Coordinates of C-alpha atoms and ligand atoms in Angstrom, one line a residue:
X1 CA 33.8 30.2 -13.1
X2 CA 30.2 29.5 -13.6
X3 CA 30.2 26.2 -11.7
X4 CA 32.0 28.1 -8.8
X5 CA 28.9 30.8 -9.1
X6 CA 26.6 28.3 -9.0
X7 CA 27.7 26.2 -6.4
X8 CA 28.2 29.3 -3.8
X9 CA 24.7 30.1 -5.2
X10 CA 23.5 26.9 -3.9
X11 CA 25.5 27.5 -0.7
X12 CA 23.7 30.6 -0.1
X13 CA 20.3 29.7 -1.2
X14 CA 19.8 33.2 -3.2
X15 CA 18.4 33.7 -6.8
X16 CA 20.3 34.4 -10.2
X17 CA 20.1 37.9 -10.0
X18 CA 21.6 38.5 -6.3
X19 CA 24.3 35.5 -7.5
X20 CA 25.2 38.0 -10.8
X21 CA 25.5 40.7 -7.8
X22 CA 27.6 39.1 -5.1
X23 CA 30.0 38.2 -8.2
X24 CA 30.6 41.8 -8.2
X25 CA 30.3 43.4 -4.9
X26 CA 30.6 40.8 -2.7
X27 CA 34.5 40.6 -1.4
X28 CA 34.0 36.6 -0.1
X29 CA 32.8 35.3 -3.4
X30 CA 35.1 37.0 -5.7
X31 CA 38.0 35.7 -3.4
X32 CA 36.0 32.1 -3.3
X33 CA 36.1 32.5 -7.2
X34 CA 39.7 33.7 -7.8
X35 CA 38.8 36.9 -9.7
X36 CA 40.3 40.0 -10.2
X37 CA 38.8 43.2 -7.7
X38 CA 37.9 45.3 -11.0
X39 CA 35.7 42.8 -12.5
X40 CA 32.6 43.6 -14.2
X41 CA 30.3 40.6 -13.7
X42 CA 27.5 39.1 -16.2
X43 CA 24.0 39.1 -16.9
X44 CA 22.2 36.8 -14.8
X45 CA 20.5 35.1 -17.4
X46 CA 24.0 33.1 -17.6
X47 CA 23.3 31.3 -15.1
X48 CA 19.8 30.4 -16.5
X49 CA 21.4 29.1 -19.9
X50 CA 24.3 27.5 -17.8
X51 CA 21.9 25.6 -16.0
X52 CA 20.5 24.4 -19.9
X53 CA 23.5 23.4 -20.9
X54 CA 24.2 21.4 -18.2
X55 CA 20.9 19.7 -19.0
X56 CA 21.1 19.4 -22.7
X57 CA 24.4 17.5 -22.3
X58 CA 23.6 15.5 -19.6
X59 CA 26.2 16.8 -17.1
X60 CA 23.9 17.2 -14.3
X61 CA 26.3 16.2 -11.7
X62 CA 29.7 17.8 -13.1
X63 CA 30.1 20.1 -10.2
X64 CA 29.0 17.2 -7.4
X65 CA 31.7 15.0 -8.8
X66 CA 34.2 17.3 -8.7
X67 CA 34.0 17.9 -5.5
X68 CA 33.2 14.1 -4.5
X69 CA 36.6 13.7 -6.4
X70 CA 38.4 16.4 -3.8
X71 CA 37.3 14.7 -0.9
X72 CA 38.6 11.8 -2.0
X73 CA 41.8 12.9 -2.9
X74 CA 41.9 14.5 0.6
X75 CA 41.3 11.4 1.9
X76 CA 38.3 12.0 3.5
X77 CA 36.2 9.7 1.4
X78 CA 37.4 6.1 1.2
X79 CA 36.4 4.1 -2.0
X80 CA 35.8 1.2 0.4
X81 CA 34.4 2.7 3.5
X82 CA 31.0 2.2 5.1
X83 CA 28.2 4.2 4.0
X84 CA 24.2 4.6 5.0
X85 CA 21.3 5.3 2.4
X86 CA 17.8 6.9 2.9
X87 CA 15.2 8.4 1.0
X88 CA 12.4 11.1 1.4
X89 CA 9.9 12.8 -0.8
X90 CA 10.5 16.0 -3.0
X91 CA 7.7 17.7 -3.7
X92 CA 7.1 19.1 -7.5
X93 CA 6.5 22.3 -8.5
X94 CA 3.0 22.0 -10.0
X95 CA 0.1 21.4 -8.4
X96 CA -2.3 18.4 -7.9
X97 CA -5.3 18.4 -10.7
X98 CA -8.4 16.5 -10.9
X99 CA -8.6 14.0 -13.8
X100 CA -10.4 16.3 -15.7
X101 CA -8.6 19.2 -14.6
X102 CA -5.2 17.8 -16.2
X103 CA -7.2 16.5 -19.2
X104 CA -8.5 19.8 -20.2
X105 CA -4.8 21.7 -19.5
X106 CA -3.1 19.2 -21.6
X107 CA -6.1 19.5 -24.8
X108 CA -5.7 23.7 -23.7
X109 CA -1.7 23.3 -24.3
X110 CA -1.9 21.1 -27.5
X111 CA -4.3 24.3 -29.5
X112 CA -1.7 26.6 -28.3
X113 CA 1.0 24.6 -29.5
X114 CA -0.8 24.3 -32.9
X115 CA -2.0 28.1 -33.0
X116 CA 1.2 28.9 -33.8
X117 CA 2.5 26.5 -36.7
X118 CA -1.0 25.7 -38.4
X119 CA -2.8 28.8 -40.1
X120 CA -6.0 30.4 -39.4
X121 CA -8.0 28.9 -43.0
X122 CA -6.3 25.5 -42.2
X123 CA -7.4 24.5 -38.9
X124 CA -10.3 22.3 -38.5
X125 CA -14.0 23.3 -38.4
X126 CA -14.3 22.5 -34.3
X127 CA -11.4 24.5 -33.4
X128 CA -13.5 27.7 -32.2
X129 CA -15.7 25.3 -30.1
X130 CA -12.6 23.5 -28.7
X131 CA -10.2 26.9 -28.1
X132 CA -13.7 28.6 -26.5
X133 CA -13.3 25.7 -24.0
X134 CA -10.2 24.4 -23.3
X135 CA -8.3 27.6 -23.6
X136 CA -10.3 30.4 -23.1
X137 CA -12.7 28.3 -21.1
X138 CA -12.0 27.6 -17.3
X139 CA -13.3 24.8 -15.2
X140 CA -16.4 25.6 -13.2
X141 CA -15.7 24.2 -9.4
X142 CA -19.3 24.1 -8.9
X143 CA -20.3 20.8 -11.2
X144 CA -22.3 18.1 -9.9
X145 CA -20.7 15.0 -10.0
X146 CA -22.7 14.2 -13.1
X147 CA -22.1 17.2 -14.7
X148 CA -18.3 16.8 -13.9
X149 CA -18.7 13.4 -15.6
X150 CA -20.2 14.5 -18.5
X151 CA -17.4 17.3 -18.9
X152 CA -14.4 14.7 -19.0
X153 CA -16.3 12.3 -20.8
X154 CA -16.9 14.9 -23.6
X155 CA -13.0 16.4 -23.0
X156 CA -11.7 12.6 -24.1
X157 CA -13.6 13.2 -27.4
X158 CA -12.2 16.3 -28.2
X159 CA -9.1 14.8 -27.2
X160 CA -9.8 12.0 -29.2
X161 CA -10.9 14.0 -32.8
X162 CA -7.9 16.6 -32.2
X163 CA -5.3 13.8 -32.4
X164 CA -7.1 11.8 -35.1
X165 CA -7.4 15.1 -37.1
X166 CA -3.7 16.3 -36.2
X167 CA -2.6 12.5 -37.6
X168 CA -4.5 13.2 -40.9
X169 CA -3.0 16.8 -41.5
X170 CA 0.2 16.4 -40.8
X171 CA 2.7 13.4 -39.7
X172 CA 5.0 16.4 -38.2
X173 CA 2.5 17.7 -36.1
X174 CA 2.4 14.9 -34.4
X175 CA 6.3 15.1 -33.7
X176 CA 5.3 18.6 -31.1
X177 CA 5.9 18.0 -27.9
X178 CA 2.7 19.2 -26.5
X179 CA 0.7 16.9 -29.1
X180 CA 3.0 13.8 -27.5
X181 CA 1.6 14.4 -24.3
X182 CA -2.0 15.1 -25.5
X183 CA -1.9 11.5 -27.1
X184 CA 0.2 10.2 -23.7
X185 CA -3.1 11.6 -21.2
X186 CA -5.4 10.0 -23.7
X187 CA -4.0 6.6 -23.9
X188 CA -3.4 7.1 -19.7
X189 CA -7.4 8.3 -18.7
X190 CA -9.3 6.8 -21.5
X191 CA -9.8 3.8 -23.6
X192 CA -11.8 2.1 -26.2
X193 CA -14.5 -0.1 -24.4
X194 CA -16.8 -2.2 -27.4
X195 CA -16.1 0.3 -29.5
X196 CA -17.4 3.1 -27.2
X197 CA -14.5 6.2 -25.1
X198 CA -15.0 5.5 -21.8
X199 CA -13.0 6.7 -18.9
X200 CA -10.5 4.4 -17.8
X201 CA -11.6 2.3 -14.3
X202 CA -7.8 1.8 -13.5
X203 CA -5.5 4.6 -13.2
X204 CA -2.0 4.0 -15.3
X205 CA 0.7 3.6 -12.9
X206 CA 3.6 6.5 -13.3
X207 CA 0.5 8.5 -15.3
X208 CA 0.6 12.5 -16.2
X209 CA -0.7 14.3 -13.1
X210 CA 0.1 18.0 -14.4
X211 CA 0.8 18.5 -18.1
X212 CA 3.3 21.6 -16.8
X213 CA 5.4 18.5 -15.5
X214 CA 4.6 15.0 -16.5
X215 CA 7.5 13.9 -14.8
X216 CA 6.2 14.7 -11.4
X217 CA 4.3 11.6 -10.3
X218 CA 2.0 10.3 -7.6
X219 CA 3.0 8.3 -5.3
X220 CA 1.0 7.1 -2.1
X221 CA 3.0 6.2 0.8
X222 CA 0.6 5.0 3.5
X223 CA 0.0 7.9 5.5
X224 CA 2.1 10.0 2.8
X225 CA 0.1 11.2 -0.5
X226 CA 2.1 13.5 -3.3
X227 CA 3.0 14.4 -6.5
X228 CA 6.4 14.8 -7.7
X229 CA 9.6 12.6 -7.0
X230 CA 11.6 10.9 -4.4
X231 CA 15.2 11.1 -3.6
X232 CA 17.7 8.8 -2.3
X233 CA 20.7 9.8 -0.5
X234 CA 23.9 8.1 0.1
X235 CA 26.4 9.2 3.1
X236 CA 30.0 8.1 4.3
X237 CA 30.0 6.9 7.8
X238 CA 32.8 6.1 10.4
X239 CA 31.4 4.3 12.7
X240 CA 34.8 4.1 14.8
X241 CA 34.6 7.3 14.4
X242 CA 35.0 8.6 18.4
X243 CA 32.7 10.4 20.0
X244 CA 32.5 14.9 18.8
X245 CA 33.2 17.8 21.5
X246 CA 30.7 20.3 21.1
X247 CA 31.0 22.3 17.6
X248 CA 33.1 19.7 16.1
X249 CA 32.2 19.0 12.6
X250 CA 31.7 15.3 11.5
X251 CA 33.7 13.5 8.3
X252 CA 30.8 12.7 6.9
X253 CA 30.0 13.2 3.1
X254 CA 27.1 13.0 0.7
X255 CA 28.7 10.6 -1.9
X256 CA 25.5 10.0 -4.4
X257 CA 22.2 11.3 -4.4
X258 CA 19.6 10.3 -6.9
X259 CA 16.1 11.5 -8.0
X260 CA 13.7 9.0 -9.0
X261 CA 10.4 8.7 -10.1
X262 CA 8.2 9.2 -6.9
X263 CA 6.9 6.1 -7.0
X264 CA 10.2 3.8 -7.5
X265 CA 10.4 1.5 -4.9
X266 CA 13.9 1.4 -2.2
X267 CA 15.3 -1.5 -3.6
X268 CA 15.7 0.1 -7.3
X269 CA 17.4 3.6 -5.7
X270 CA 20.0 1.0 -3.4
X271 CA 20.9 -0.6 -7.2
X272 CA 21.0 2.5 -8.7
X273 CA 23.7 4.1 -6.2
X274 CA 25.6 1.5 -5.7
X275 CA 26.1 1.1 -9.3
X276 CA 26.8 4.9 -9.7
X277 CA 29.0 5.3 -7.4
X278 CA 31.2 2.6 -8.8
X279 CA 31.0 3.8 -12.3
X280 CA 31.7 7.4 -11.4
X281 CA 34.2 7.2 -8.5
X282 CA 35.3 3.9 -8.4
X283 CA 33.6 3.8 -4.7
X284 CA 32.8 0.0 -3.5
X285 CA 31.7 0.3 0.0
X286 CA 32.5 -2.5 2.7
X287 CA 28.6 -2.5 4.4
X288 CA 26.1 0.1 4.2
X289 CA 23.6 1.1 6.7
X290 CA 19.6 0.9 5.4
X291 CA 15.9 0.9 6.8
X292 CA 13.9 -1.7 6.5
X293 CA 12.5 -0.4 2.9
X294 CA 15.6 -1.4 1.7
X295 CA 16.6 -4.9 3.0
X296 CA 14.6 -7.4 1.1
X297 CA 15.6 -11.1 -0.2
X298 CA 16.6 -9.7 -3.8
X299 CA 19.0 -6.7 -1.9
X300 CA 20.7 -8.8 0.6
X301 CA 21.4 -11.5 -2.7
X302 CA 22.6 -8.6 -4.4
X303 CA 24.8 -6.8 -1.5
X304 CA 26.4 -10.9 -1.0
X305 CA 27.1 -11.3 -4.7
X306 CA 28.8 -7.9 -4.8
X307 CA 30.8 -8.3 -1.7
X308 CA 28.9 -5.7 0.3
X309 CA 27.2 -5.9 3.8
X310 CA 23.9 -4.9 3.5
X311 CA 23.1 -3.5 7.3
X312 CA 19.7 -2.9 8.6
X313 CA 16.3 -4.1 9.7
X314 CA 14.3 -6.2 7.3
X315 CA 10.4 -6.1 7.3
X316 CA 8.2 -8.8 9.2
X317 CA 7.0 -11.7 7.6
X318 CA 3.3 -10.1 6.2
X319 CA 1.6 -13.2 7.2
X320 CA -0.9 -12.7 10.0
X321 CA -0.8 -14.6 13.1
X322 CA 1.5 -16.5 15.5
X323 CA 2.5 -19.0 12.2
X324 CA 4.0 -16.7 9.8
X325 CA 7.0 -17.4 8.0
X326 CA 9.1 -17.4 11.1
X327 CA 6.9 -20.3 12.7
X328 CA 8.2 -22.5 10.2
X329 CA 11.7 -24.1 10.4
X330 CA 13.2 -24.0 6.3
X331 CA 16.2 -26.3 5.3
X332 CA 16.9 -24.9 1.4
X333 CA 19.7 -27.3 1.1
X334 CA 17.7 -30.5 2.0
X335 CA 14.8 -28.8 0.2
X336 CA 12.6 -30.1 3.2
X337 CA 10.6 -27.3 5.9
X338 CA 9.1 -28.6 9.1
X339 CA 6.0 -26.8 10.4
X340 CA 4.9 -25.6 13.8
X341 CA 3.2 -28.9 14.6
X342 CA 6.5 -30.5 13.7
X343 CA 5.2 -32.4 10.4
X344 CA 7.6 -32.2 7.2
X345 CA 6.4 -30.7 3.9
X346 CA 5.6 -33.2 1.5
X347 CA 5.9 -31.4 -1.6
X348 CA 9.0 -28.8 -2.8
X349 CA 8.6 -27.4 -6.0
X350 CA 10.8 -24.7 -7.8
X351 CA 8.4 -22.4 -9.7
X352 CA 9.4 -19.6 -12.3
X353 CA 7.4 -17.1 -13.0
X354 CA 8.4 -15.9 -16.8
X355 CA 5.8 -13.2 -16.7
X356 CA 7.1 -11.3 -13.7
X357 CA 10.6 -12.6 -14.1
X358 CA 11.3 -14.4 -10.7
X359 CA 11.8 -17.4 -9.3
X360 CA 10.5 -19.0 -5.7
X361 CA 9.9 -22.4 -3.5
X362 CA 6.2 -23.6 -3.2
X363 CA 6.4 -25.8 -0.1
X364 CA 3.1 -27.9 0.8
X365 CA 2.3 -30.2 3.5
X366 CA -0.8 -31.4 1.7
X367 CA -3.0 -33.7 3.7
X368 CA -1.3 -33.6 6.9
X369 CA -3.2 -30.2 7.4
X370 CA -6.9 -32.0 6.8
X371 CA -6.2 -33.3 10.6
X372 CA -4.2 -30.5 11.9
X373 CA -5.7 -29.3 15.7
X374 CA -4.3 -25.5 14.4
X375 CA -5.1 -25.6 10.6
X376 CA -7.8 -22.4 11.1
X377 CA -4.9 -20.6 13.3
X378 CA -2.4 -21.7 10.5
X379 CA -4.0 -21.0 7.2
X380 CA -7.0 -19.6 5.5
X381 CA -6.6 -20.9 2.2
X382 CA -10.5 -22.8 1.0
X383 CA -8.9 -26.1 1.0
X384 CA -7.6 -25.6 4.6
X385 CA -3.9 -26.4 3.4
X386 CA -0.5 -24.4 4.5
X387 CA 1.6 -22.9 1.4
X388 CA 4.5 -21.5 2.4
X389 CA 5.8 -19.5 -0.9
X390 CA 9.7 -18.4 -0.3
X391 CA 12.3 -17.2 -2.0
X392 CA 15.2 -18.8 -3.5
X393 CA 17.8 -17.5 -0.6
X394 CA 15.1 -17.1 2.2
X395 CA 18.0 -18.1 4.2
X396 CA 19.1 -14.6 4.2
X397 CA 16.2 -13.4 5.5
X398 CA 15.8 -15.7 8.2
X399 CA 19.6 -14.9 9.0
X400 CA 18.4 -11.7 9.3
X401 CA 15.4 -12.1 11.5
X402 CA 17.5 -14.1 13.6
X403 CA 19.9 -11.2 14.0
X404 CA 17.7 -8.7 15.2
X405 CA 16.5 -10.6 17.9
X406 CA 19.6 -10.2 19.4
X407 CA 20.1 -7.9 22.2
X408 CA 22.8 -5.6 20.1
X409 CA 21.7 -5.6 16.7
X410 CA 20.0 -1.9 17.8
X411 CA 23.2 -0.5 19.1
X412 CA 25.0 -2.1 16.1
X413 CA 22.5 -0.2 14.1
X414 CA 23.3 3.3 15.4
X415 CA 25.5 4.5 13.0
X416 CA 22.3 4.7 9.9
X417 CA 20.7 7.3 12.1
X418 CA 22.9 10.3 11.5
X419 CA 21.5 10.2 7.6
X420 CA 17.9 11.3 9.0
X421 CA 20.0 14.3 10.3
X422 CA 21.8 14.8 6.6
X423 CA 18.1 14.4 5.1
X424 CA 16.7 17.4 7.7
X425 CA 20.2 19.2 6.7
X426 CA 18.8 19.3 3.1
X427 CA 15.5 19.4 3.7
X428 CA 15.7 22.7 6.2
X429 CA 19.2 24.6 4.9
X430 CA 18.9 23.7 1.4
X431 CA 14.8 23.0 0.3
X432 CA 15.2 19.7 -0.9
X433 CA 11.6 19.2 0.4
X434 CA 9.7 21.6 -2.2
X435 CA 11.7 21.8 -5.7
X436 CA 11.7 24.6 -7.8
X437 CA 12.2 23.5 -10.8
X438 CA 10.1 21.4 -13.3
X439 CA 11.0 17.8 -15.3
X440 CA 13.2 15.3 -14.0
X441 CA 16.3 16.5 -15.6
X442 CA 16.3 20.0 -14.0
X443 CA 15.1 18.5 -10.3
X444 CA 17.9 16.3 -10.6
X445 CA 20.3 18.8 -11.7
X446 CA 19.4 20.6 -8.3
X447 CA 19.5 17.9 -6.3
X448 CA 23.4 17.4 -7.2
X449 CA 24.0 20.9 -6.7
X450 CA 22.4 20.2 -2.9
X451 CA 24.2 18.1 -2.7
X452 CA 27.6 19.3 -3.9
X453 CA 26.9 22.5 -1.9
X454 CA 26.3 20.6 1.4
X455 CA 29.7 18.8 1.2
X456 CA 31.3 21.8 0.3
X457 CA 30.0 23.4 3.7
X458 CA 30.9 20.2 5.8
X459 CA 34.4 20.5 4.1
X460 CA 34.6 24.2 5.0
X461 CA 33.1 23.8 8.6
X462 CA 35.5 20.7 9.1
X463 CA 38.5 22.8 8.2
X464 CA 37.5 26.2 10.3
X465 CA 37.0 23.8 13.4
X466 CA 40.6 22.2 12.7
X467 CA 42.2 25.4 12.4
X468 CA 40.7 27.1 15.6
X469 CA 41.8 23.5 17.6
X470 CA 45.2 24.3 16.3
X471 CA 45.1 27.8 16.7
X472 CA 43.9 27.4 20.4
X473 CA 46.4 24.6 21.4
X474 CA 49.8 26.7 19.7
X475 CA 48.7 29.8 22.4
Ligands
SF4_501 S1 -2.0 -26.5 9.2 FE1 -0.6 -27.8 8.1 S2 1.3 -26.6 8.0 FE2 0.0 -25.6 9.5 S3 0.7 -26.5 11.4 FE3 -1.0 -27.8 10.7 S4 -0.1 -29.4 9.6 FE4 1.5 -27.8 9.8

């Protein structure tokens, strides 16, 4: 019953307390819900430790599978139908801090954290100093930048001495959560330079930006700055699907929808759903419908080994000029490229890179380019020599490049675009945008209950619209 309260809660979009009260007065939900007339409801803290065990056991998408699981026994989800993917950007629910800022929150949480489990006579002699100023203490927007300086430098000693002196006392207190993350920001903002704390000059990738939620990350985006997380979301798709009459609902269902770190690249969220939606639904699609973000070399090897059609634009070659990548005509069988001035490489090596894990072509035409009438239009390297570096199946990607020059790739394309419109569904009828909820686990527990909650409403508007159509052609 609780999963049928929460998911009409996330239908509604109203809060706990208004859920525990539609449960009782509310004639539509207590018919939704099966439940007798007479019955007396709950507190609606339920719902809150609901919601915690859900987390706890890791069963943040029971509800959105069982209803994934419905539609597919209904038949209106095929295990091997055609599907298209986007993502967009969730904003958390904490704000963005300054280095120091964040720094002085997390040192302010770790003394409150050890206020209550080491005694007054044992703490150590600069706890009034630090508790003045971290806790009690709150940042002065008016520093001068060398003031400011000063501040954090001096914050990443006190950080420094309350972790060394929390080691000494006590291996256990070292086990609190809030001392974890004091000794996580420390390691991320500062480090040991000759033997002096300095500041770190490089911020840590994937690094605390708010101690309320160290899960929330930044991420930078081009034009697009924020902190928190990103969320991909997969979507069946007809595309021989005819054409709707006004009002008509489309057969279209959210069949995965992941949270990731806000920084995780496309390519990582297309692995991730593919691979969950085999493991929990036995769903293989046929071809699914992308951006450009997600159509690389490594995805389209991927979507080929697995039997799956990876649709959808893939990025220009990032060389600048008329003789990119394109320019050059690539034989990976023969091992043998021909550039735009028609001369044949004279070198092909395979190179592995064991630090990063991947493998790609060096092609080099060595001396030819010494005499070439284009080599400044060609390359800029300081010896004035071409190297083209490709990937292992850069025939894919030239496939691919080849294929939206034609006149119909476009139209062939049409069917990804209806998964903006499932994003601005979320994002508008359901606040996907802004979470409201902290840690990953909680924001992702929300994000299936979106979800579950939007397919339960497409289901719903699907079958009022096929009952009026019936209704109106029996009269
Ligand atoms: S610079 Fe070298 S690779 Fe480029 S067109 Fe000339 S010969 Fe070919």
């Amino acid at each position: 019953m609780l999963a049928g309260v929460t998911l009409l809660q996330f239908m509604e979009k109203v809060p706990d307390r208004v859920a525990a009260e539609h449960v009782v007065h509310h004639l539509g939900w207590k018919y939704a819900l099966d439940l007798e007339l007479t019955y007396g409801g709950f507190h609606p803290t339920v719902l809150v430790y609901f919601r915690d065990r859900l987390e706890e056991k890791g069963e943040e998408r029971v509800i959105f599978d069982g209803v994934l699981e419905l539609l597919i026994e209904l038949g209106l989800v095929k295990r091997r139908g055609k599907q298209r993917l986007d993502s967009t950007h969730v904003l958390g629910y904490v704000k963005q801090m300054s280095w120091l800022e964040c720094a002085q929150r997390t040192l302010g949480l770790a003394l409150e954290a050890l206020e209550s489990v080491v005694p007054g006579a044992e703490r150590p002699g600069f706890w009034e100093r630090l508790w003045a100023c971290y806790v009690e203490g709150e940042l002065d927007w008016r520093l001068s930048e060398a003031e400011s300086k000063e501040r954090y430098w001096q914050c990443g000693q006190d950080m420094g001495e309350l972790l060394r002196w929390a080691t000494q006392k006590s291996p256990e207190l070292g086990e609190l959560h809030a001392l974890k993350l004091l000794q996580r920001v420390f390691e991320e903002q500062f480090e040991m330079v000759e033997g002096r704390l300095q500041p770190r000059l490089r911020r840590v990738k994937g690094a605390v930006q708010n101690p309320y939620d160290p899960d929330a990350h930044f991420a930078d985006k081009g034009s697009k700055k924020w902190v928190g997380y990103k969320v991909h979301v997969v979507e069946s798709v007809d595309p021989t699907e005819p054409a709707k009459v006004k009002g008509e609902a489309g057969e279209h269902f959210i069949t995965e929808i992941i949270t990731t770190e806000a920084a995780q690249d496309e390519m990582s969220g297309l692995a991730e759903a593919l691979n969950r939606q085999e493991r929990h639904h036995g769903i293989k699609p046929e071809a699914i419908y992308t951006d450009a973000g997600y159509v690389t070399e490594r995805t389209l090897t991927e979507a080929e080994q697995n039997g799956i059609e990876l649709l959808g634009p893939t990025r220009p070659d990032p060389h600048p000029g008329p003789y990119n990548t394109d320019a050059f005509s690539v034989d990976i069988e023969n091992k043998q490229a021909v550039c735009p001035q028609g001369n044949v490489s004279t070198q092909w090596s395979r190179i592995r890179d064991s630090y990063q894990g991947t493998e790609y072509y060096r092609i080099e035409w060595a001396g030819q380019c010494d005499s070439c009438v284009i080599q400044r239009q060609c390359t800029r390297s300081r010896n004035g020599r071409r190297l083209l570096v490709l990937g292992l199946r850069h025939d894919l990607v030239e496939k691919r490049r080849r294929q939206m020059k034609e006149a119909d790739f476009s139209k062939k394309m049409h069917p990804r675009n209806g998964i903006e419109g499932t994003l601005s569904e979320l994002v508008r009828g359901h606040q996907l945008r802004r979470t409201k909820y902290r840690g990953m686990k909680r924001v992702r527990l929300s994000h299936y209950l979106m979800g579950a909650a939007c397919n339960v409403k497409r289901y719903v508007n699907l079958m009022a619209f096929q009952m009026s159509r019936a209704a109106l052609q029996a009269a």
